[in-house]
Amino acid sequence: ASIGIYLAGGNDNWTISNNKFYQTAPRTQTSGVTHAAINVANSTGNTSHTFSGNTIGFANATGTGNYQITLGNNGRFAGIWVSAAGKGGNYNIQNNTITNIDITGSGNGSGTSAGFAAIFMGSGSTATISGNTIGSTTTGGAISYSSSSSFPSNVYGIYFFSSENVTISNNIVAGITATNSSTAAVVIYGIRASTNPSATNTIQNNTIGSSSAPIQNTASSTSSRVIGILSESGASVVIGNTVRNLTMSAGNTGTGT
């Protein structure tokens, strides 16, 4: 795997703020591993971290060009990837920008092993995920995911997979395009939150999609989807969000969720 900042077991109360993660030249991974800017890989107990004001993407520190990576089979890309969060902690993921990323190759993966996740929050802790910009409201294809794999891919703006409470508010997820040049399905989620029945998802005042920068899926498989917001369980409060300009130009165009 290749990780910009990696937190393993024994780390607590980190603040990772105002950093820039970019690639000055195209990169190629030949194996099925994770490429991520920030990864919390092993945390136990009341672990808490703050990730704020970081920029993930572009080809340089001045914010031009694209972050280009070719993934190997079963490979995946993550901006902020909390793969193991300690139960009882709390994460603040706020005001980060994840954009100008171009992903190609044979990457794939669904669920918690998604082919692409701008922000992924794993099991264990509560979280506040707010004020982040993923993609762009003005530039189409600001994040581009293209797979040649025969296995399906999930593409996430924000995915919270925890049994605890989460507040996901005032985020922008737009300007994402995804496709598969083979026969596999691609499912794009603007926001996906999954908790147990005793927890609460508060998903409020987010913008998913834009007239100038839609979220577009051109994979041909009829199992492909574009879903703005999915809250799977728990007592969900979904209010004040704007969801628009979601395009499924191939695949399953007959149903909407």
Tab-separated table of C-alpha atoms in Angstrom:
chain	number	residue	atom	x	y	z
A	1	ALA	CA	0.000	0.000	0.000
A	2	SER	CA	1.011	3.647	-0.352
A	3	ILE	CA	-0.159	6.105	2.302
A	4	GLY	CA	0.654	9.785	2.866
A	5	ILE	CA	0.021	9.791	6.646
A	6	TYR	CA	-0.519	6.461	8.405
A	7	LEU	CA	-1.760	6.020	11.983
A	8	ALA	CA	-1.516	2.516	13.397
A	9	GLY	CA	-2.264	1.228	16.911
A	10	GLY	CA	-1.330	3.370	19.899
A	11	ASN	CA	-2.095	6.733	18.287
A	12	ASP	CA	-4.660	9.086	19.818
A	13	ASN	CA	-5.729	12.727	19.583
A	14	TRP	CA	-3.926	13.609	16.376
A	15	THR	CA	-4.722	16.836	14.574
A	16	ILE	CA	-3.849	16.668	10.874
A	17	SER	CA	-4.627	20.048	9.345
A	18	ASN	CA	-3.836	22.296	6.376
A	19	ASN	CA	-1.677	19.790	4.497
A	20	LYS	CA	-1.528	19.268	0.728
A	21	PHE	CA	-1.423	15.777	-0.774
A	22	TYR	CA	-0.652	15.720	-4.504
A	23	GLN	CA	1.242	13.792	-7.191
A	24	THR	CA	3.573	15.633	-9.536
A	25	ALA	CA	3.590	12.732	-12.021
A	26	PRO	CA	1.249	9.837	-12.857
A	27	ARG	CA	1.645	6.841	-10.529
A	28	THR	CA	0.970	3.168	-11.220
A	29	GLN	CA	0.206	0.452	-8.694
A	30	THR	CA	0.378	-3.068	-10.053
A	31	SER	CA	-1.148	-4.946	-7.107
A	32	GLY	CA	-4.507	-4.879	-5.356
A	33	VAL	CA	-3.673	-2.508	-2.513
A	34	THR	CA	-4.953	0.751	-1.059
A	35	HIS	CA	-3.577	4.142	-2.062
A	36	ALA	CA	-4.604	6.846	0.404
A	37	ALA	CA	-3.673	10.308	1.604
A	38	ILE	CA	-4.594	9.707	5.276
A	39	ASN	CA	-5.228	6.280	6.795
A	40	VAL	CA	-6.163	5.344	10.359
A	41	ALA	CA	-5.445	1.639	10.193
A	42	ASN	CA	-5.658	0.341	13.758
A	43	SER	CA	-7.171	2.179	16.696
A	44	THR	CA	-8.597	0.866	19.948
A	45	GLY	CA	-10.298	2.456	22.930
A	46	ASN	CA	-11.420	6.071	23.081
A	47	THR	CA	-9.400	7.180	20.086
A	48	SER	CA	-10.167	10.609	18.632
A	49	HIS	CA	-8.626	12.495	15.742
A	50	THR	CA	-9.237	15.742	13.850
A	51	PHE	CA	-8.618	16.033	10.104
A	52	SER	CA	-9.304	19.553	8.854
A	53	GLY	CA	-8.381	21.962	6.094
A	54	ASN	CA	-6.415	19.415	4.078
A	55	THR	CA	-6.306	19.434	0.271
A	56	ILE	CA	-6.122	16.066	-1.472
A	57	GLY	CA	-5.636	16.226	-5.224
A	58	PHE	CA	-3.955	18.252	-8.000
A	59	ALA	CA	-0.498	17.831	-9.491
A	60	ASN	CA	1.273	20.467	-7.424
A	61	ALA	CA	1.034	22.624	-4.315
A	62	THR	CA	-0.439	25.574	-6.224
A	63	GLY	CA	-3.589	23.616	-7.087
A	64	THR	CA	-3.358	22.959	-10.813
A	65	GLY	CA	-3.324	19.754	-12.850
A	66	ASN	CA	-4.651	16.352	-11.792
A	67	TYR	CA	-3.584	13.748	-9.281
A	68	GLN	CA	-3.255	10.733	-11.608
A	69	ILE	CA	-3.053	7.130	-10.475
A	70	THR	CA	-3.492	3.771	-12.194
A	71	LEU	CA	-4.747	1.046	-9.855
A	72	GLY	CA	-3.951	-2.654	-10.027
A	73	ASN	CA	-6.603	-5.385	-9.875
A	74	ASN	CA	-8.607	-5.062	-6.621
A	75	GLY	CA	-6.834	-1.768	-5.924
A	76	ARG	CA	-8.603	1.143	-4.309
A	77	PHE	CA	-8.113	4.871	-3.719
A	78	ALA	CA	-9.112	6.739	-0.581
A	79	GLY	CA	-8.728	10.351	0.432
A	80	ILE	CA	-9.330	10.007	4.180
A	81	TRP	CA	-9.683	6.337	5.133
A	82	VAL	CA	-10.501	5.416	8.741
A	83	SER	CA	-10.453	1.655	8.367
A	84	ALA	CA	-10.474	0.868	12.097
A	85	ALA	CA	-11.791	3.378	14.627
A	86	GLY	CA	-11.665	2.712	18.349
A	87	LYS	CA	-15.045	2.346	20.016
A	88	GLY	CA	-15.917	5.267	22.223
A	89	GLY	CA	-13.874	7.854	20.352
A	90	ASN	CA	-14.932	10.743	18.181
A	91	TYR	CA	-13.628	11.967	14.831
A	92	ASN	CA	-13.876	15.458	13.392
A	93	ILE	CA	-13.430	15.500	9.603
A	94	GLN	CA	-14.053	19.057	8.519
A	95	ASN	CA	-13.353	21.579	5.755
A	96	ASN	CA	-11.165	19.303	3.643
A	97	THR	CA	-11.043	19.566	-0.156
A	98	ILE	CA	-10.737	16.427	-2.278
A	99	THR	CA	-10.711	17.148	-6.006
A	100	ASN	CA	-8.815	17.001	-9.314
A	101	ILE	CA	-8.192	13.263	-9.095
A	102	ASP	CA	-8.017	10.970	-12.139
A	103	ILE	CA	-8.178	7.236	-11.388
A	104	THR	CA	-7.752	4.578	-14.073
A	105	GLY	CA	-6.699	0.920	-14.256
A	106	SER	CA	-8.334	-2.280	-12.996
A	107	GLY	CA	-9.259	-1.159	-9.504
A	108	ASN	CA	-12.509	-2.399	-8.004
A	109	GLY	CA	-14.252	-3.148	-4.734
A	110	SER	CA	-17.597	-2.602	-3.055
A	111	GLY	CA	-18.931	-1.937	0.431
A	112	THR	CA	-16.139	-1.251	2.899
A	113	SER	CA	-13.560	-2.173	0.225
A	114	ALA	CA	-14.803	0.407	-2.267
A	115	GLY	CA	-12.809	1.196	-5.379
A	116	PHE	CA	-12.944	4.892	-4.472
A	117	ALA	CA	-13.934	6.743	-1.317
A	118	ALA	CA	-13.175	10.410	-0.788
A	119	ILE	CA	-14.008	10.072	2.937
A	120	PHE	CA	-14.531	6.675	4.561
A	121	MET	CA	-15.244	6.294	8.280
A	122	GLY	CA	-15.095	2.750	9.614
A	123	SER	CA	-16.612	1.038	12.599
A	124	GLY	CA	-16.413	2.088	16.222
A	125	SER	CA	-16.511	5.847	16.760
A	126	THR	CA	-18.919	8.714	16.483
A	127	ALA	CA	-18.055	11.397	13.950
A	128	THR	CA	-18.773	14.886	12.708
A	129	ILE	CA	-18.157	15.156	8.960
A	130	SER	CA	-18.859	18.691	7.837
A	131	GLY	CA	-17.900	21.432	5.421
A	132	ASN	CA	-15.907	19.192	3.091
A	133	THR	CA	-15.776	19.735	-0.672
A	134	ILE	CA	-15.545	16.566	-2.738
A	135	GLY	CA	-15.203	17.195	-6.447
A	136	SER	CA	-16.559	20.532	-7.644
A	137	THR	CA	-19.837	22.360	-8.238
A	138	THR	CA	-18.425	24.064	-11.348
A	139	THR	CA	-16.081	21.556	-13.030
A	140	GLY	CA	-17.474	18.344	-14.461
A	141	GLY	CA	-15.302	15.287	-13.904
A	142	ALA	CA	-13.245	16.958	-11.191
A	143	ILE	CA	-13.022	13.429	-9.816
A	144	SER	CA	-12.882	10.756	-12.502
A	145	TYR	CA	-12.982	7.008	-11.800
A	146	SER	CA	-12.571	4.596	-14.720
A	147	SER	CA	-12.136	0.864	-14.195
A	148	SER	CA	-11.437	-1.910	-16.671
A	149	SER	CA	-12.093	-4.652	-14.109
A	150	SER	CA	-14.619	-7.435	-14.526
A	151	PHE	CA	-15.528	-6.971	-10.848
A	152	PRO	CA	-17.884	-4.221	-9.593
A	153	SER	CA	-16.890	-0.923	-7.993
A	154	ASN	CA	-18.502	1.350	-5.448
A	155	VAL	CA	-17.622	5.043	-5.644
A	156	TYR	CA	-18.298	7.115	-2.507
A	157	GLY	CA	-18.229	10.780	-1.753
A	158	ILE	CA	-18.743	10.074	1.964
A	159	TYR	CA	-19.284	6.650	3.538
A	160	PHE	CA	-19.894	6.299	7.281
A	161	PHE	CA	-19.872	2.634	8.304
A	162	SER	CA	-20.130	2.622	12.065
A	163	SER	CA	-22.531	1.549	14.789
A	164	GLU	CA	-22.316	5.006	16.405
A	165	ASN	CA	-23.881	8.418	15.832
A	166	VAL	CA	-22.796	10.620	12.944
A	167	THR	CA	-23.503	14.160	11.818
A	168	ILE	CA	-22.852	14.732	8.111
A	169	SER	CA	-23.587	18.357	7.292
A	170	ASN	CA	-22.768	21.206	4.899
A	171	ASN	CA	-20.680	19.046	2.584
A	172	ILE	CA	-20.480	19.386	-1.208
A	173	VAL	CA	-20.270	16.276	-3.375
A	174	ALA	CA	-20.406	17.020	-7.113
A	175	GLY	CA	-18.434	16.827	-10.331
A	176	ILE	CA	-17.814	13.060	-10.114
A	177	THR	CA	-17.796	10.794	-13.159
A	178	ALA	CA	-17.417	7.023	-13.104
A	179	THR	CA	-17.446	4.233	-15.668
A	180	ASN	CA	-16.350	0.695	-16.386
A	181	SER	CA	-14.990	-0.262	-19.787
A	182	SER	CA	-15.707	-3.944	-19.119
A	183	THR	CA	-19.038	-5.460	-18.059
A	184	ALA	CA	-18.906	-4.814	-14.307
A	185	ALA	CA	-21.262	-2.527	-12.441
A	186	VAL	CA	-20.394	0.817	-10.881
A	187	VAL	CA	-22.542	2.288	-8.096
A	188	ILE	CA	-21.964	5.931	-7.111
A	189	TYR	CA	-23.114	7.208	-3.726
A	190	GLY	CA	-22.961	10.878	-2.817
A	191	ILE	CA	-23.409	10.059	0.884
A	192	ARG	CA	-23.954	6.651	2.436
A	193	ALA	CA	-24.469	6.159	6.183
A	194	SER	CA	-24.953	2.820	7.891
A	195	THR	CA	-25.502	2.470	11.650
A	196	ASN	CA	-27.261	0.114	14.026
A	197	PRO	CA	-30.905	0.741	15.009
A	198	SER	CA	-29.953	2.487	18.257
A	199	ALA	CA	-27.732	5.095	16.602
A	200	THR	CA	-28.691	8.305	14.812
A	201	ASN	CA	-27.660	9.618	11.401
A	202	THR	CA	-28.040	13.376	11.018
A	203	ILE	CA	-27.576	14.259	7.343
A	204	GLN	CA	-28.275	17.945	6.907
A	205	ASN	CA	-27.695	20.831	4.473
A	206	ASN	CA	-25.464	18.888	2.082
A	207	THR	CA	-25.279	19.552	-1.663
A	208	ILE	CA	-25.122	16.474	-3.885
A	209	GLY	CA	-24.665	17.156	-7.600
A	210	SER	CA	-24.665	20.420	-9.523
A	211	SER	CA	-26.100	21.707	-12.769
A	212	SER	CA	-22.606	22.646	-13.948
A	213	ALA	CA	-20.945	19.534	-12.521
A	214	PRO	CA	-23.317	16.557	-12.350
A	215	ILE	CA	-22.579	13.187	-10.826
A	216	GLN	CA	-22.470	10.930	-13.866
A	217	ASN	CA	-22.244	7.160	-14.284
A	218	THR	CA	-21.703	5.710	-17.771
A	219	ALA	CA	-21.029	2.055	-16.861
A	220	SER	CA	-23.043	-0.268	-19.113
A	221	SER	CA	-23.999	-2.910	-16.547
A	222	THR	CA	-27.699	-2.871	-15.650
A	223	SER	CA	-26.686	-3.227	-11.976
A	224	SER	CA	-25.102	0.223	-12.042
A	225	ARG	CA	-26.673	3.033	-10.011
A	226	VAL	CA	-26.334	6.650	-8.951
A	227	ILE	CA	-27.675	7.329	-5.433
A	228	GLY	CA	-27.599	10.772	-3.863
A	229	ILE	CA	-28.098	9.915	-0.171
A	230	LEU	CA	-28.544	6.485	1.406
A	231	SER	CA	-29.203	6.140	5.121
A	232	GLU	CA	-29.542	2.456	5.845
A	233	SER	CA	-30.589	2.052	9.471
A	234	GLY	CA	-30.988	3.807	12.777
A	235	ALA	CA	-33.050	6.902	13.510
A	236	SER	CA	-32.147	9.113	10.569
A	237	VAL	CA	-32.695	12.843	10.289
A	238	VAL	CA	-32.279	13.859	6.639
A	239	ILE	CA	-33.179	17.506	6.199
A	240	GLY	CA	-32.280	20.569	4.140
A	241	ASN	CA	-30.174	18.727	1.559
A	242	THR	CA	-30.035	19.553	-2.164
A	243	VAL	CA	-29.764	16.525	-4.461
A	244	ARG	CA	-29.798	17.175	-8.206
A	245	ASN	CA	-28.211	16.442	-11.577
A	246	LEU	CA	-27.499	12.760	-11.029
A	247	THR	CA	-27.033	11.079	-14.409
A	248	MET	CA	-27.146	7.401	-15.296
A	249	SER	CA	-26.625	7.498	-19.042
A	250	ALA	CA	-26.253	3.727	-19.477
A	251	GLY	CA	-26.858	0.786	-17.170
A	252	ASN	CA	-30.099	0.869	-15.204
A	253	THR	CA	-31.918	4.031	-16.234
A	254	GLY	CA	-35.389	2.759	-15.390
A	255	THR	CA	-35.452	3.135	-11.602
A	256	GLY	CA	-34.440	5.764	-9.086
A	257	THR	CA	-33.612	5.519	-5.394
